[in-house]
Coordinates of C-alpha atoms in Angstrom, one line a residue:
X1183 CA -16.8 -4.2 -19.1
X1184 CA -14.1 -3.4 -16.5
X1185 CA -13.0 -6.2 -14.2
X1186 CA -14.7 -5.9 -10.7
X1187 CA -12.2 -4.8 -8.0
X1188 CA -12.0 -3.8 -4.4
X1189 CA -9.5 -1.6 -2.5
X1190 CA -7.5 -2.7 0.5
X1191 CA -6.5 0.1 2.9
X1192 CA -3.5 -0.2 5.2
X1193 CA -3.4 1.3 8.7
X1194 CA -0.8 1.4 11.5
X1195 CA -2.3 0.6 14.9
X1196 CA -1.2 3.5 17.2
X1197 CA -2.0 4.6 20.7
X1198 CA -3.9 7.9 21.3
X1199 CA -3.2 9.6 24.7
X1200 CA -5.1 12.8 24.8
X1201 CA -4.2 15.0 21.8
X1202 CA -1.1 13.0 20.9
X1203 CA -0.6 9.7 19.0
X1204 CA 2.4 7.4 19.3
X1205 CA 3.6 4.1 17.9
X1206 CA 3.4 0.9 19.9
X1207 CA 5.0 -2.5 19.9
X1208 CA 2.9 -5.1 18.1
X1209 CA 0.6 -6.8 20.6
X1210 CA -0.7 -10.4 20.4
X1211 CA -3.8 -9.5 18.4
X1212 CA -4.4 -13.0 17.3
X1213 CA -4.6 -14.3 20.9
X1214 CA -6.8 -11.3 21.9
X1215 CA -9.2 -12.1 19.0
X1216 CA -9.4 -15.8 19.9
X1217 CA -10.3 -14.9 23.5
X1218 CA -13.0 -12.4 22.4
X1219 CA -14.9 -14.9 20.2
X1220 CA -15.3 -17.6 22.9
X1221 CA -18.5 -16.2 24.6
X1222 CA -21.9 -16.4 23.0
X1223 CA -22.5 -14.0 20.1
X1224 CA -25.0 -11.9 21.9
X1225 CA -22.7 -11.5 24.9
X1226 CA -19.8 -10.2 22.9
X1227 CA -21.7 -7.7 20.7
X1228 CA -19.9 -4.3 20.9
X1229 CA -21.9 -1.0 21.0
X1230 CA -20.6 2.0 19.1
X1231 CA -21.1 5.6 20.4
X1232 CA -23.8 5.9 17.8
X1233 CA -25.7 3.1 19.5
X1234 CA -25.1 0.7 16.6
X1235 CA -23.9 -2.8 17.6
X1236 CA -21.1 -4.7 15.9
X1237 CA -20.3 -8.4 16.1
X1238 CA -16.9 -9.8 15.5
X1239 CA -16.4 -13.2 13.8
X1240 CA -13.0 -14.9 13.5
X1241 CA -12.3 -16.4 10.1
X1242 CA -11.8 -20.1 10.0
X1243 CA -8.2 -21.3 9.1
X1244 CA -6.7 -17.8 9.5
X1245 CA -6.0 -16.6 13.0
X1246 CA -5.1 -13.1 11.7
X1247 CA -8.4 -12.4 10.0
X1248 CA -11.7 -11.2 11.3
X1249 CA -15.1 -10.1 10.0
X1250 CA -16.8 -7.1 11.7
X1251 CA -20.5 -6.9 11.1
X1252 CA -22.5 -3.7 11.8
X1253 CA -25.9 -4.9 12.9
X1254 CA -28.7 -3.3 10.9
X1255 CA -31.8 -2.8 13.1
X1256 CA -35.2 -2.8 11.5
X1257 CA -35.9 -3.0 7.7
X1258 CA -32.9 -3.1 5.4
X1259 CA -34.7 -1.5 2.5
X1260 CA -33.5 -4.4 0.3
X1261 CA -36.0 -6.0 -2.1
X1262 CA -36.0 -9.4 -3.7
X1263 CA -37.2 -9.5 -7.3
X1264 CA -38.7 -12.4 -9.2
X1265 CA -38.1 -12.6 -13.0
X1266 CA -41.1 -14.8 -13.5
X1267 CA -43.7 -13.0 -11.5
X1268 CA -42.2 -9.5 -12.1
X1269 CA -42.8 -8.7 -8.4
X1270 CA -40.6 -7.3 -5.6
X1271 CA -40.8 -8.2 -1.9
X1272 CA -38.8 -7.0 1.1
X1273 CA -35.9 -9.1 2.3
X1274 CA -36.8 -10.3 5.8
X1275 CA -35.0 -12.4 8.5
X1276 CA -35.8 -16.0 8.2
X1277 CA -35.9 -16.5 12.0
X1278 CA -35.8 -14.5 15.3
X1279 CA -32.1 -15.3 15.5
X1280 CA -31.3 -13.8 12.1
X1281 CA -29.9 -10.3 11.7
X1282 CA -28.5 -8.3 8.8
X1283 CA -25.0 -6.7 8.7
X1284 CA -22.7 -4.5 6.8
X1285 CA -19.3 -6.2 6.8
X1286 CA -15.7 -5.0 7.1
X1287 CA -12.9 -7.5 6.7
X1288 CA -9.7 -7.1 8.6
X1289 CA -6.3 -8.8 8.6
X1290 CA -3.5 -8.2 11.1
X1291 CA -0.3 -7.9 9.2
X1292 CA 2.2 -10.6 10.3
X1293 CA 4.9 -9.2 12.5
X1294 CA 3.8 -5.6 12.1
X1295 CA 1.4 -3.5 14.3
X1296 CA -0.8 -2.8 11.3
X1297 CA -3.9 -4.0 9.6
X1298 CA -5.2 -4.4 6.0
X1299 CA -8.9 -3.4 5.8
X1300 CA -11.5 -3.9 3.1
X1301 CA -15.2 -3.5 2.9
X1302 CA -17.6 -6.2 2.0
X1303 CA -18.8 -6.5 -1.6
X1304 CA -20.8 -3.3 -2.3
X1305 CA -19.6 -1.8 1.1
X1306 CA -17.0 0.7 2.2
X1307 CA -14.7 -0.3 5.1
X1308 CA -15.6 1.2 8.5
X1309 CA -12.5 2.6 10.2
X1310 CA -14.6 3.5 13.2
X1311 CA -15.8 0.0 13.7
X1312 CA -12.3 -1.4 13.5
X1313 CA -11.0 1.0 16.1
X1314 CA -13.9 0.2 18.4
X1315 CA -13.2 -3.5 18.1
X1316 CA -9.5 -3.1 18.8
X1317 CA -10.3 -1.3 22.0
X1318 CA -12.9 -3.8 23.0
X1319 CA -10.8 -6.9 22.5
X1320 CA -7.6 -5.3 24.0
X1321 CA -8.4 -2.4 26.2
X1322 CA -5.7 0.1 27.3
X1323 CA -5.4 1.9 30.6
X1324 CA -7.8 4.7 31.2
X1325 CA -7.4 7.7 28.9
X1326 CA -5.7 5.8 26.2
X1327 CA -7.2 4.3 23.0
X1328 CA -6.1 2.3 20.0
X1329 CA -6.5 4.3 16.8
X1330 CA -5.8 3.6 13.1
X1331 CA -3.3 5.9 11.3
X1332 CA -3.3 5.6 7.5
X1333 CA 0.1 4.3 6.2
X1334 CA 1.4 6.7 3.5
X1335 CA 3.9 6.0 0.7
X1336 CA 6.4 8.7 -0.5
X1337 CA 6.1 9.9 -4.1
X1338 CA 8.0 7.9 -6.8
X1339 CA 9.3 10.8 -8.8
X1340 CA 12.9 9.7 -8.7
X1341 CA 12.1 6.2 -9.9
X1342 CA 9.9 7.6 -12.6
X1343 CA 12.8 9.9 -13.8
X1344 CA 14.9 6.8 -14.5
X1345 CA 12.5 5.6 -17.2
X1346 CA 13.0 6.3 -20.9
X1347 CA 9.6 7.9 -21.4
X1348 CA 6.0 8.2 -20.2
X1349 CA 3.2 6.4 -22.0
X1350 CA 0.4 7.9 -20.0
X1351 CA 0.0 10.6 -17.4
X1352 CA -3.0 11.6 -15.3
X1353 CA -3.1 14.5 -12.9
X1354 CA -5.4 16.7 -10.9
X1355 CA -4.3 20.2 -10.1
X1356 CA -5.2 23.9 -9.8
X1357 CA -3.8 26.5 -12.1
X1358 CA -3.6 30.2 -11.3
X1359 CA -3.7 32.7 -14.1
X1360 CA -0.2 33.8 -15.0
X1361 CA 0.9 37.3 -14.1
X1362 CA 2.3 37.5 -17.6
X1363 CA 0.3 38.7 -20.5
X1364 CA 0.7 35.1 -21.8
X1365 CA 3.3 32.5 -21.3
X1366 CA 6.1 32.5 -23.8
X1367 CA 5.7 30.2 -26.8
X1368 CA 8.7 27.8 -27.0
X1369 CA 11.1 27.9 -30.0
X1370 CA 10.4 25.6 -32.9
X1371 CA 11.4 22.1 -32.1
X1372 CA 11.4 22.7 -28.3
X1373 CA 9.0 20.9 -26.0
X1374 CA 6.5 23.0 -24.3
X1375 CA 6.1 22.2 -20.6
X1376 CA 2.7 21.4 -19.1
X1377 CA 3.2 24.4 -16.8
X1378 CA 3.4 26.6 -19.8
X1379 CA 0.4 25.1 -21.6
X1380 CA -1.8 25.2 -18.5
X1381 CA -0.8 28.8 -17.7
X1382 CA -1.6 29.9 -21.2
X1383 CA -5.0 28.2 -21.0
X1384 CA -5.7 29.9 -17.7
X1385 CA -4.7 33.3 -19.1
X1386 CA -6.8 32.8 -22.2
X1387 CA -9.9 32.1 -20.0
X1388 CA -9.0 34.9 -17.6
X1389 CA -9.6 32.7 -14.5
X1390 CA -7.9 30.2 -12.2
X1391 CA -8.7 26.6 -13.1
X1392 CA -9.3 23.2 -11.6
X1393 CA -8.0 20.6 -14.0
X1394 CA -8.3 16.9 -14.1
X1395 CA -6.5 15.5 -17.2
X1396 CA -5.4 12.1 -18.6
X1397 CA -3.0 12.1 -21.6
X1398 CA -1.9 9.0 -23.4
X1399 CA 0.4 8.5 -26.4
X1400 CA -1.6 6.5 -29.0
X1401 CA 0.3 3.5 -30.4
X1402 CA 3.5 4.2 -28.3
X1403 CA 5.5 1.6 -30.2
X1404 CA 5.1 3.7 -33.4
X1405 CA 6.0 7.0 -31.6
X1406 CA 8.9 6.3 -29.2
X1407 CA 10.1 9.9 -29.4
X1408 CA 6.7 11.1 -28.1
X1409 CA 7.2 9.1 -24.9
X1410 CA 10.4 11.0 -24.1
X1411 CA 8.7 14.3 -24.9
X1412 CA 5.7 13.6 -22.7
X1413 CA 8.2 12.8 -19.9
X1414 CA 10.0 16.1 -20.4
X1415 CA 6.8 18.0 -20.5
X1416 CA 5.9 16.7 -17.0
X1417 CA 9.3 16.5 -15.3
X1418 CA 10.1 20.1 -16.2
X1419 CA 6.8 21.4 -14.9
X1420 CA 7.8 22.5 -11.4
X1421 CA 4.5 24.2 -10.6
X1422 CA 2.5 21.1 -11.6
X1423 CA 4.7 18.8 -9.6
X1424 CA 4.5 21.0 -6.5
X1425 CA 0.8 21.9 -6.6
X1426 CA -1.0 18.7 -7.8
X1427 CA -3.1 16.6 -5.6
X1428 CA -2.6 13.6 -7.9
X1429 CA -0.1 12.6 -10.5
X1430 CA 0.0 9.1 -11.9
X1431 CA 2.3 8.1 -14.8
X1432 CA 2.7 4.9 -16.7
X1433 CA 6.0 3.9 -18.2
X1434 CA 6.8 1.3 -20.9
X1435 CA 10.1 -0.5 -21.4
X1436 CA 11.4 -3.9 -22.5
X1437 CA 10.1 -5.5 -19.3
X1438 CA 6.5 -4.2 -19.8
X1439 CA 4.6 -1.3 -18.2
X1440 CA 4.7 0.1 -14.7
X1441 CA 2.5 2.7 -12.9
X1442 CA 4.1 5.3 -10.6
X1443 CA 2.4 7.7 -8.2
X1444 CA 4.4 10.8 -7.9
X1445 CA 2.6 12.3 -4.9
X1446 CA 2.8 11.1 -1.3
X1447 CA -0.3 9.0 -0.9
X1448 CA -2.1 6.6 1.4
X1449 CA -1.1 3.0 0.9
X1450 CA -3.7 0.8 -0.8
X1451 CA -3.8 -2.3 -2.9
X1452 CA -6.4 -3.3 -5.5
X1453 CA -7.7 -6.9 -5.6
X1454 CA -9.8 -8.5 -8.3
X1455 CA -13.1 -10.1 -7.7
X1456 CA -14.5 -13.2 -9.5
X1457 CA -16.5 -12.3 -12.6
X1458 CA -19.8 -13.8 -13.7
X1459 CA -22.5 -15.5 -11.6
X1460 CA -21.0 -16.6 -8.3
X1461 CA -22.5 -17.2 -4.9
X1462 CA -22.1 -14.9 -1.9
X1463 CA -20.0 -17.5 -0.1
X1464 CA -17.7 -17.8 -3.1
X1465 CA -17.3 -14.1 -3.3
X1466 CA -16.5 -13.7 0.4
X1467 CA -13.9 -16.5 0.1
X1468 CA -12.3 -14.7 -2.8
X1469 CA -12.2 -11.4 -0.9
X1470 CA -10.7 -13.0 2.2
X1471 CA -8.1 -15.0 0.2
X1472 CA -7.1 -11.9 -1.7
X1473 CA -6.8 -9.9 1.5
X1474 CA -4.5 -12.5 3.0
X1475 CA -2.4 -12.7 -0.1
X1476 CA -1.9 -8.9 -0.5
X1477 CA -1.1 -8.5 3.2
X1478 CA 1.5 -11.2 3.1
X1479 CA 3.0 -9.9 -0.2
X1480 CA 3.3 -6.4 1.1
X1481 CA 4.3 -7.2 4.7
X1482 CA 7.9 -6.0 4.3
X1483 CA 6.8 -2.7 2.7
X1484 CA 4.2 -2.1 5.4
X1485 CA 6.8 -2.8 8.1
X1486 CA 9.3 -0.4 6.5
X1487 CA 6.7 2.4 6.2
X1488 CA 5.3 1.8 9.7
X1489 CA 8.7 1.9 11.4
X1490 CA 10.5 4.7 9.5

């Protein structure tokens, strides 16, 4: 069974002024957050344009973290089951002060006008909620708003070329039928490129194709020459490198394996969740600690990408 994981998304905090967006100096977000959470919870509820309310809670012992809860009005649809009785019953608030939420966790990256965002367990993060909260706790002058811009990383093709060979490749692309009557078959001993193989496939089927492929060398230690050939098949495929929406490769050398993304992509980080039977509180602590660790560990990288 695969290890449970969650994805952290990184965004730069920018200013939108009409149709244009621009970068801004980092504000004192920690102080603004501290000021916001002083009033009573009901008084500081923030309403989205959809009418949904959100409530912000500052995380204890971390001034740069906050939890944003989207209030669920009415029935949640959740049911509590009982193994003994074999019955279900709706999950209800225990008192008039209780409410249910869908949670997004946020950490302001230290020294950078950026945030790391992750959804609660079983939830997707809400970018809209985070933007609304930023504007509520630190409003700008009329006509301007804080917005989140995904931080992107450049492709790692040049770094991948320096490796001795590829152990695994995964790509998603479109292939157009070749204008030729069939791509040329390489000479004996030569390595056929993936471009050639895919064009020949499209020609045989007589149709453009959408392709999602994963190729791995089985027992790579026993087939070192195959790693170099797989690398050549991909690196020499200009159409594939230019047209693909996704290309991931895994290399193996004396220091171990490394994964490269060859296409410009949004910056994310994967965190692991505790396995087995754990309480909701333990799970939340693990998510918040992992969010803090990954934001601290990638602070310099975020800073470089957000200021280039």
